[in-house]
Protein backbone atom coordinates (compact mmCIF):
# COMPACT_ATOMS: atom_id res chain seq x y z
CA UNK A 1 0.00 0.00 0.00
CA UNK A 2 1.25 3.42 -0.89
CA UNK A 3 1.44 5.51 2.22
CA UNK A 4 3.58 8.45 1.24
CA UNK A 5 6.15 10.21 -0.90
CA UNK A 6 9.51 11.44 0.09
CA UNK A 7 10.66 14.97 -0.35
CA UNK A 8 14.27 15.85 0.18
CA UNK A 9 15.73 13.27 2.50
CA UNK A 10 14.65 10.35 4.65
CA UNK A 11 13.44 12.40 7.57
CA UNK A 12 9.91 11.28 8.43
CA UNK A 13 8.61 14.75 8.74
CA UNK A 14 9.49 15.53 5.14
CA UNK A 15 7.22 12.76 3.90
CA UNK A 16 3.89 13.75 2.41
CA UNK A 17 1.68 10.98 3.68
CA UNK A 18 -1.30 10.31 1.47
CA UNK A 19 -3.31 8.89 4.33
CA UNK A 20 -3.25 11.80 6.73
CA UNK A 21 -4.81 15.24 7.01
CA UNK A 22 -7.16 16.28 4.22
CA UNK A 23 -6.39 13.13 2.24
CA UNK A 24 -8.70 11.47 4.76
CA UNK A 25 -11.50 13.90 3.97
CA UNK A 26 -13.40 12.38 1.05
CA UNK A 27 -15.34 15.59 0.46
CA UNK A 28 -12.20 17.67 -0.08
CA UNK A 29 -11.57 18.14 -3.83
CA UNK A 30 -8.62 16.23 -5.31
CA UNK A 31 -8.90 17.87 -8.72
CA UNK A 32 -9.38 21.33 -10.15
CA UNK A 33 -6.56 23.01 -8.24
CA UNK A 34 -4.56 25.69 -9.97
CA UNK A 35 -1.19 27.11 -9.03
CA UNK A 36 -1.28 30.71 -7.84
CA UNK A 37 2.11 31.59 -6.39
CA UNK A 38 4.88 30.43 -4.07
CA UNK A 39 5.27 31.35 -0.45
CA UNK A 40 8.59 31.09 1.33
CA UNK A 41 7.65 29.80 4.78
CA UNK A 42 11.10 30.70 6.06
CA UNK A 43 12.20 29.20 9.33
CA UNK A 44 8.73 28.76 10.78
CA UNK A 45 7.51 25.24 11.38
CA UNK A 46 5.07 25.15 8.49
CA UNK A 47 3.28 21.95 7.56
CA UNK A 48 1.73 21.02 4.24
CA UNK A 49 -1.96 21.88 4.52
CA UNK A 50 -3.03 18.84 2.51
CA UNK A 51 -1.35 15.95 4.29
CA UNK A 52 -0.86 18.10 7.40
CA UNK A 53 2.24 16.07 7.96
CA UNK A 54 5.23 17.15 5.89
CA UNK A 55 7.25 20.17 6.81
CA UNK A 56 7.27 22.72 4.00
CA UNK A 57 9.75 25.47 3.24
CA UNK A 58 8.52 26.63 -0.17
CA UNK A 59 4.76 26.28 -0.29
CA UNK A 60 2.85 26.01 -3.55
CA UNK A 61 -0.22 28.18 -3.04
CA UNK A 62 -3.11 26.50 -4.85
CA UNK A 63 -6.54 27.91 -5.59
CA UNK A 64 -9.83 26.16 -6.37
CA UNK A 65 -13.06 27.46 -7.89
CA UNK A 66 -15.26 25.99 -5.18
CA UNK A 67 -12.98 26.17 -2.14
CA UNK A 68 -12.91 29.65 -0.60
CA UNK A 69 -9.49 29.34 0.99
CA UNK A 70 -6.21 28.80 -0.77
CA UNK A 71 -4.19 25.77 0.26
CA UNK A 72 -0.44 25.86 0.96
CA UNK A 73 1.17 22.55 0.10
CA UNK A 74 4.54 20.93 -0.48
CA UNK A 75 5.72 19.59 -3.82
CA UNK A 76 4.41 16.03 -3.59
CA UNK A 77 0.94 17.04 -2.49
CA UNK A 78 0.98 19.82 -5.13
CA UNK A 79 1.68 17.16 -7.77
CA UNK A 80 -1.04 14.90 -6.44
CA UNK A 81 -3.56 17.75 -6.57
CA UNK A 82 -2.58 18.90 -10.08
CA UNK A 83 -2.33 15.72 -12.09
CA UNK A 84 -3.55 17.54 -15.20
CA UNK A 85 -0.83 20.19 -14.98
CA UNK A 86 1.82 18.92 -17.31
CA UNK A 87 3.94 22.04 -17.00
CA UNK A 88 4.59 20.45 -13.68
CA UNK A 89 4.87 21.61 -10.09
CA UNK A 90 8.37 20.15 -9.92
CA UNK A 91 9.64 22.28 -12.79
CA UNK A 92 7.89 25.30 -11.32
CA UNK A 93 9.49 24.79 -7.92
CA UNK A 94 12.91 24.26 -9.50
CA UNK A 95 12.59 27.58 -11.35
CA UNK A 96 11.39 29.32 -8.21
CA UNK A 97 14.35 28.03 -6.22
CA UNK A 98 16.65 29.02 -9.05
CA UNK A 99 15.28 32.57 -8.99
CA UNK A 100 15.80 32.66 -5.21
CA UNK A 101 19.40 31.57 -5.71
CA UNK A 102 19.93 34.37 -8.25
CA UNK A 103 18.48 36.87 -5.75
CA UNK A 104 20.62 35.62 -2.88
CA UNK A 105 23.80 35.63 -4.96
CA UNK A 106 23.15 39.01 -6.55
CA UNK A 107 24.91 41.23 -3.97
CA UNK A 108 28.04 39.06 -4.27
CA UNK A 109 28.25 39.36 -8.04
CA UNK A 110 30.97 41.44 -9.58
CA UNK A 111 30.08 43.97 -12.21
CA UNK A 112 32.44 44.77 -15.06
CA UNK A 113 32.95 48.05 -16.86
CA UNK A 114 32.26 48.38 -20.56
CA UNK A 115 34.54 50.15 -23.02
CA UNK A 116 32.43 53.28 -22.69
CA UNK A 117 32.51 53.10 -18.90
CA UNK A 118 29.11 51.60 -18.11
CA UNK A 119 28.77 48.92 -15.43
CA UNK A 120 27.50 45.64 -16.87
CA UNK A 121 27.03 42.05 -15.89
CA UNK A 122 26.25 38.85 -17.78
CA UNK A 123 23.88 36.52 -15.97
CA UNK A 124 21.89 33.49 -17.04
CA UNK A 125 22.15 34.30 -20.72
CA UNK A 126 21.33 37.98 -20.32
CA UNK A 127 23.45 41.08 -20.48
CA UNK A 128 22.46 43.82 -18.07
CA UNK A 129 23.94 47.27 -18.30
CA UNK A 130 23.64 50.49 -16.36
CA UNK A 131 23.96 53.83 -18.05
CA UNK A 132 23.73 57.50 -17.17
CA UNK A 133 20.17 58.71 -17.51
CA UNK A 134 19.60 62.38 -16.71
CA UNK A 135 20.52 62.94 -13.07
CA UNK A 136 20.36 59.19 -12.34
CA UNK A 137 20.84 55.80 -13.96
CA UNK A 138 18.93 53.58 -16.33
CA UNK A 139 19.05 49.83 -16.88
CA UNK A 140 18.96 47.87 -20.13
CA UNK A 141 18.65 44.13 -20.47
CA UNK A 142 19.30 42.14 -23.63
CA UNK A 143 19.95 38.53 -24.50
CA UNK A 144 23.64 37.83 -24.25
CA UNK A 145 25.51 37.43 -27.53
CA UNK A 146 22.53 38.74 -29.41
CA UNK A 147 22.71 42.37 -30.35
CA UNK A 148 20.25 42.32 -33.23
CA UNK A 149 17.51 43.74 -31.03
CA UNK A 150 15.55 40.50 -30.70
CA UNK A 151 15.30 40.93 -26.97
CA UNK A 152 16.04 44.34 -25.55
CA UNK A 153 14.18 45.99 -22.71
CA UNK A 154 14.92 49.43 -21.41
CA UNK A 155 13.79 49.82 -17.85
CA UNK A 156 11.54 52.92 -17.89
CA UNK A 157 12.56 53.78 -14.36
CA UNK A 158 15.35 56.06 -13.33
CA UNK A 159 17.49 55.03 -10.39
CA UNK A 160 19.11 57.55 -8.08
CA UNK A 161 22.25 55.55 -7.44
CA UNK A 162 24.22 52.79 -9.14
CA UNK A 163 23.42 50.47 -6.22
CA UNK A 164 19.69 51.01 -6.78
CA UNK A 165 20.17 50.42 -10.49
CA UNK A 166 21.91 47.11 -9.73
CA UNK A 167 18.87 46.00 -7.71
CA UNK A 168 16.63 47.20 -10.53
CA UNK A 169 18.70 45.10 -12.93
CA UNK A 170 17.96 42.06 -10.78
CA UNK A 171 14.22 42.73 -11.10
CA UNK A 172 14.58 43.06 -14.88
CA UNK A 173 16.48 39.77 -15.03
CA UNK A 174 13.76 37.98 -13.04
CA UNK A 175 11.08 39.57 -15.25
CA UNK A 176 12.91 38.42 -18.38
CA UNK A 177 13.13 34.87 -17.02
CA UNK A 178 9.41 34.89 -16.18
CA UNK A 179 8.60 36.20 -19.65
CA UNK A 180 10.70 33.53 -21.30
CA UNK A 181 9.04 30.79 -19.22
CA UNK A 182 5.59 32.08 -20.18
CA UNK A 183 6.53 32.00 -23.85
CA UNK A 184 7.87 28.46 -23.61
CA UNK A 185 4.75 27.38 -21.76
CA UNK A 186 2.56 29.01 -24.43
CA UNK A 187 4.38 27.09 -27.13
CA UNK A 188 3.89 23.80 -25.30
CA UNK A 189 0.16 24.30 -24.86
CA UNK A 190 -0.60 25.48 -28.42
ZN1 LIG B 1 1.61 17.21 1.86
GROMACS .gro file of C-alpha atoms and ligand atoms in nm:
model
  191
    1UNK     CA    1   0.000   0.000   0.000
    2UNK     CA    2   0.125   0.342  -0.089
    3UNK     CA    3   0.144   0.551   0.222
    4UNK     CA    4   0.358   0.845   0.124
    5UNK     CA    5   0.615   1.021  -0.090
    6UNK     CA    6   0.951   1.144   0.009
    7UNK     CA    7   1.066   1.497  -0.035
    8UNK     CA    8   1.427   1.585   0.018
    9UNK     CA    9   1.573   1.327   0.250
   10UNK     CA   10   1.465   1.035   0.465
   11UNK     CA   11   1.344   1.240   0.757
   12UNK     CA   12   0.991   1.128   0.843
   13UNK     CA   13   0.861   1.475   0.874
   14UNK     CA   14   0.949   1.553   0.514
   15UNK     CA   15   0.722   1.276   0.390
   16UNK     CA   16   0.389   1.375   0.241
   17UNK     CA   17   0.168   1.098   0.368
   18UNK     CA   18  -0.130   1.031   0.147
   19UNK     CA   19  -0.331   0.889   0.433
   20UNK     CA   20  -0.325   1.180   0.673
   21UNK     CA   21  -0.481   1.524   0.701
   22UNK     CA   22  -0.716   1.628   0.422
   23UNK     CA   23  -0.639   1.313   0.224
   24UNK     CA   24  -0.870   1.147   0.476
   25UNK     CA   25  -1.150   1.390   0.397
   26UNK     CA   26  -1.340   1.238   0.105
   27UNK     CA   27  -1.534   1.559   0.046
   28UNK     CA   28  -1.220   1.767  -0.008
   29UNK     CA   29  -1.157   1.814  -0.383
   30UNK     CA   30  -0.862   1.623  -0.531
   31UNK     CA   31  -0.890   1.787  -0.872
   32UNK     CA   32  -0.938   2.133  -1.015
   33UNK     CA   33  -0.656   2.301  -0.824
   34UNK     CA   34  -0.456   2.569  -0.997
   35UNK     CA   35  -0.119   2.711  -0.903
   36UNK     CA   36  -0.128   3.071  -0.784
   37UNK     CA   37   0.211   3.159  -0.639
   38UNK     CA   38   0.488   3.043  -0.407
   39UNK     CA   39   0.527   3.135  -0.045
   40UNK     CA   40   0.859   3.109   0.133
   41UNK     CA   41   0.765   2.980   0.478
   42UNK     CA   42   1.110   3.070   0.606
   43UNK     CA   43   1.220   2.920   0.933
   44UNK     CA   44   0.873   2.876   1.078
   45UNK     CA   45   0.751   2.524   1.138
   46UNK     CA   46   0.507   2.515   0.849
   47UNK     CA   47   0.328   2.195   0.756
   48UNK     CA   48   0.173   2.102   0.424
   49UNK     CA   49  -0.196   2.188   0.452
   50UNK     CA   50  -0.303   1.884   0.251
   51UNK     CA   51  -0.135   1.595   0.429
   52UNK     CA   52  -0.086   1.810   0.740
   53UNK     CA   53   0.224   1.607   0.796
   54UNK     CA   54   0.523   1.715   0.589
   55UNK     CA   55   0.725   2.017   0.681
   56UNK     CA   56   0.727   2.272   0.400
   57UNK     CA   57   0.975   2.547   0.324
   58UNK     CA   58   0.852   2.663  -0.017
   59UNK     CA   59   0.476   2.628  -0.029
   60UNK     CA   60   0.285   2.601  -0.355
   61UNK     CA   61  -0.022   2.818  -0.304
   62UNK     CA   62  -0.311   2.650  -0.485
   63UNK     CA   63  -0.654   2.791  -0.559
   64UNK     CA   64  -0.983   2.616  -0.637
   65UNK     CA   65  -1.306   2.746  -0.789
   66UNK     CA   66  -1.526   2.599  -0.518
   67UNK     CA   67  -1.298   2.617  -0.214
   68UNK     CA   68  -1.291   2.965  -0.060
   69UNK     CA   69  -0.949   2.934   0.099
   70UNK     CA   70  -0.621   2.880  -0.077
   71UNK     CA   71  -0.419   2.577   0.026
   72UNK     CA   72  -0.044   2.586   0.096
   73UNK     CA   73   0.117   2.255   0.010
   74UNK     CA   74   0.454   2.093  -0.048
   75UNK     CA   75   0.572   1.959  -0.382
   76UNK     CA   76   0.441   1.603  -0.359
   77UNK     CA   77   0.094   1.704  -0.249
   78UNK     CA   78   0.098   1.982  -0.513
   79UNK     CA   79   0.168   1.716  -0.777
   80UNK     CA   80  -0.104   1.490  -0.644
   81UNK     CA   81  -0.356   1.775  -0.657
   82UNK     CA   82  -0.258   1.890  -1.008
   83UNK     CA   83  -0.233   1.572  -1.209
   84UNK     CA   84  -0.355   1.754  -1.520
   85UNK     CA   85  -0.083   2.019  -1.498
   86UNK     CA   86   0.182   1.892  -1.731
   87UNK     CA   87   0.394   2.204  -1.700
   88UNK     CA   88   0.459   2.045  -1.368
   89UNK     CA   89   0.487   2.161  -1.009
   90UNK     CA   90   0.837   2.015  -0.992
   91UNK     CA   91   0.964   2.228  -1.279
   92UNK     CA   92   0.789   2.530  -1.132
   93UNK     CA   93   0.949   2.479  -0.792
   94UNK     CA   94   1.291   2.426  -0.950
   95UNK     CA   95   1.259   2.758  -1.135
   96UNK     CA   96   1.139   2.932  -0.821
   97UNK     CA   97   1.435   2.803  -0.622
   98UNK     CA   98   1.665   2.902  -0.905
   99UNK     CA   99   1.528   3.257  -0.899
  100UNK     CA  100   1.580   3.266  -0.521
  101UNK     CA  101   1.940   3.157  -0.571
  102UNK     CA  102   1.993   3.437  -0.825
  103UNK     CA  103   1.848   3.687  -0.575
  104UNK     CA  104   2.062   3.562  -0.288
  105UNK     CA  105   2.380   3.563  -0.496
  106UNK     CA  106   2.315   3.901  -0.655
  107UNK     CA  107   2.491   4.123  -0.397
  108UNK     CA  108   2.804   3.906  -0.427
  109UNK     CA  109   2.825   3.936  -0.804
  110UNK     CA  110   3.097   4.144  -0.958
  111UNK     CA  111   3.008   4.397  -1.221
  112UNK     CA  112   3.244   4.477  -1.506
  113UNK     CA  113   3.295   4.805  -1.686
  114UNK     CA  114   3.226   4.838  -2.056
  115UNK     CA  115   3.454   5.015  -2.302
  116UNK     CA  116   3.243   5.328  -2.269
  117UNK     CA  117   3.251   5.310  -1.890
  118UNK     CA  118   2.911   5.160  -1.811
  119UNK     CA  119   2.877   4.892  -1.543
  120UNK     CA  120   2.750   4.564  -1.687
  121UNK     CA  121   2.703   4.205  -1.589
  122UNK     CA  122   2.625   3.885  -1.778
  123UNK     CA  123   2.388   3.652  -1.597
  124UNK     CA  124   2.189   3.349  -1.704
  125UNK     CA  125   2.215   3.430  -2.072
  126UNK     CA  126   2.133   3.798  -2.032
  127UNK     CA  127   2.345   4.108  -2.048
  128UNK     CA  128   2.246   4.382  -1.807
  129UNK     CA  129   2.394   4.727  -1.830
  130UNK     CA  130   2.364   5.049  -1.636
  131UNK     CA  131   2.396   5.383  -1.805
  132UNK     CA  132   2.373   5.750  -1.717
  133UNK     CA  133   2.017   5.871  -1.751
  134UNK     CA  134   1.960   6.238  -1.671
  135UNK     CA  135   2.052   6.294  -1.307
  136UNK     CA  136   2.036   5.919  -1.234
  137UNK     CA  137   2.084   5.580  -1.396
  138UNK     CA  138   1.893   5.358  -1.633
  139UNK     CA  139   1.905   4.983  -1.688
  140UNK     CA  140   1.896   4.787  -2.013
  141UNK     CA  141   1.865   4.413  -2.047
  142UNK     CA  142   1.930   4.214  -2.363
  143UNK     CA  143   1.995   3.853  -2.450
  144UNK     CA  144   2.364   3.783  -2.425
  145UNK     CA  145   2.551   3.743  -2.753
  146UNK     CA  146   2.253   3.874  -2.941
  147UNK     CA  147   2.271   4.237  -3.035
  148UNK     CA  148   2.025   4.232  -3.323
  149UNK     CA  149   1.751   4.374  -3.103
  150UNK     CA  150   1.555   4.050  -3.070
  151UNK     CA  151   1.530   4.093  -2.697
  152UNK     CA  152   1.604   4.434  -2.555
  153UNK     CA  153   1.418   4.599  -2.271
  154UNK     CA  154   1.492   4.943  -2.141
  155UNK     CA  155   1.379   4.982  -1.785
  156UNK     CA  156   1.154   5.292  -1.789
  157UNK     CA  157   1.256   5.378  -1.436
  158UNK     CA  158   1.535   5.606  -1.333
  159UNK     CA  159   1.749   5.503  -1.039
  160UNK     CA  160   1.911   5.755  -0.808
  161UNK     CA  161   2.225   5.555  -0.744
  162UNK     CA  162   2.422   5.279  -0.914
  163UNK     CA  163   2.342   5.047  -0.622
  164UNK     CA  164   1.969   5.101  -0.678
  165UNK     CA  165   2.017   5.042  -1.049
  166UNK     CA  166   2.191   4.711  -0.973
  167UNK     CA  167   1.887   4.600  -0.771
  168UNK     CA  168   1.663   4.720  -1.053
  169UNK     CA  169   1.870   4.510  -1.293
  170UNK     CA  170   1.796   4.206  -1.078
  171UNK     CA  171   1.422   4.273  -1.110
  172UNK     CA  172   1.458   4.306  -1.488
  173UNK     CA  173   1.648   3.977  -1.503
  174UNK     CA  174   1.376   3.798  -1.304
  175UNK     CA  175   1.108   3.957  -1.525
  176UNK     CA  176   1.291   3.842  -1.838
  177UNK     CA  177   1.313   3.487  -1.702
  178UNK     CA  178   0.941   3.489  -1.618
  179UNK     CA  179   0.860   3.620  -1.965
  180UNK     CA  180   1.070   3.353  -2.130
  181UNK     CA  181   0.904   3.079  -1.922
  182UNK     CA  182   0.559   3.208  -2.018
  183UNK     CA  183   0.653   3.200  -2.385
  184UNK     CA  184   0.787   2.846  -2.361
  185UNK     CA  185   0.475   2.738  -2.176
  186UNK     CA  186   0.256   2.901  -2.443
  187UNK     CA  187   0.438   2.709  -2.713
  188UNK     CA  188   0.389   2.380  -2.530
  189UNK     CA  189   0.016   2.430  -2.486
  190UNK     CA  190  -0.060   2.548  -2.842
  191LIG    ZN1  191   0.161   1.721   0.186
   0.00000   0.00000   0.00000
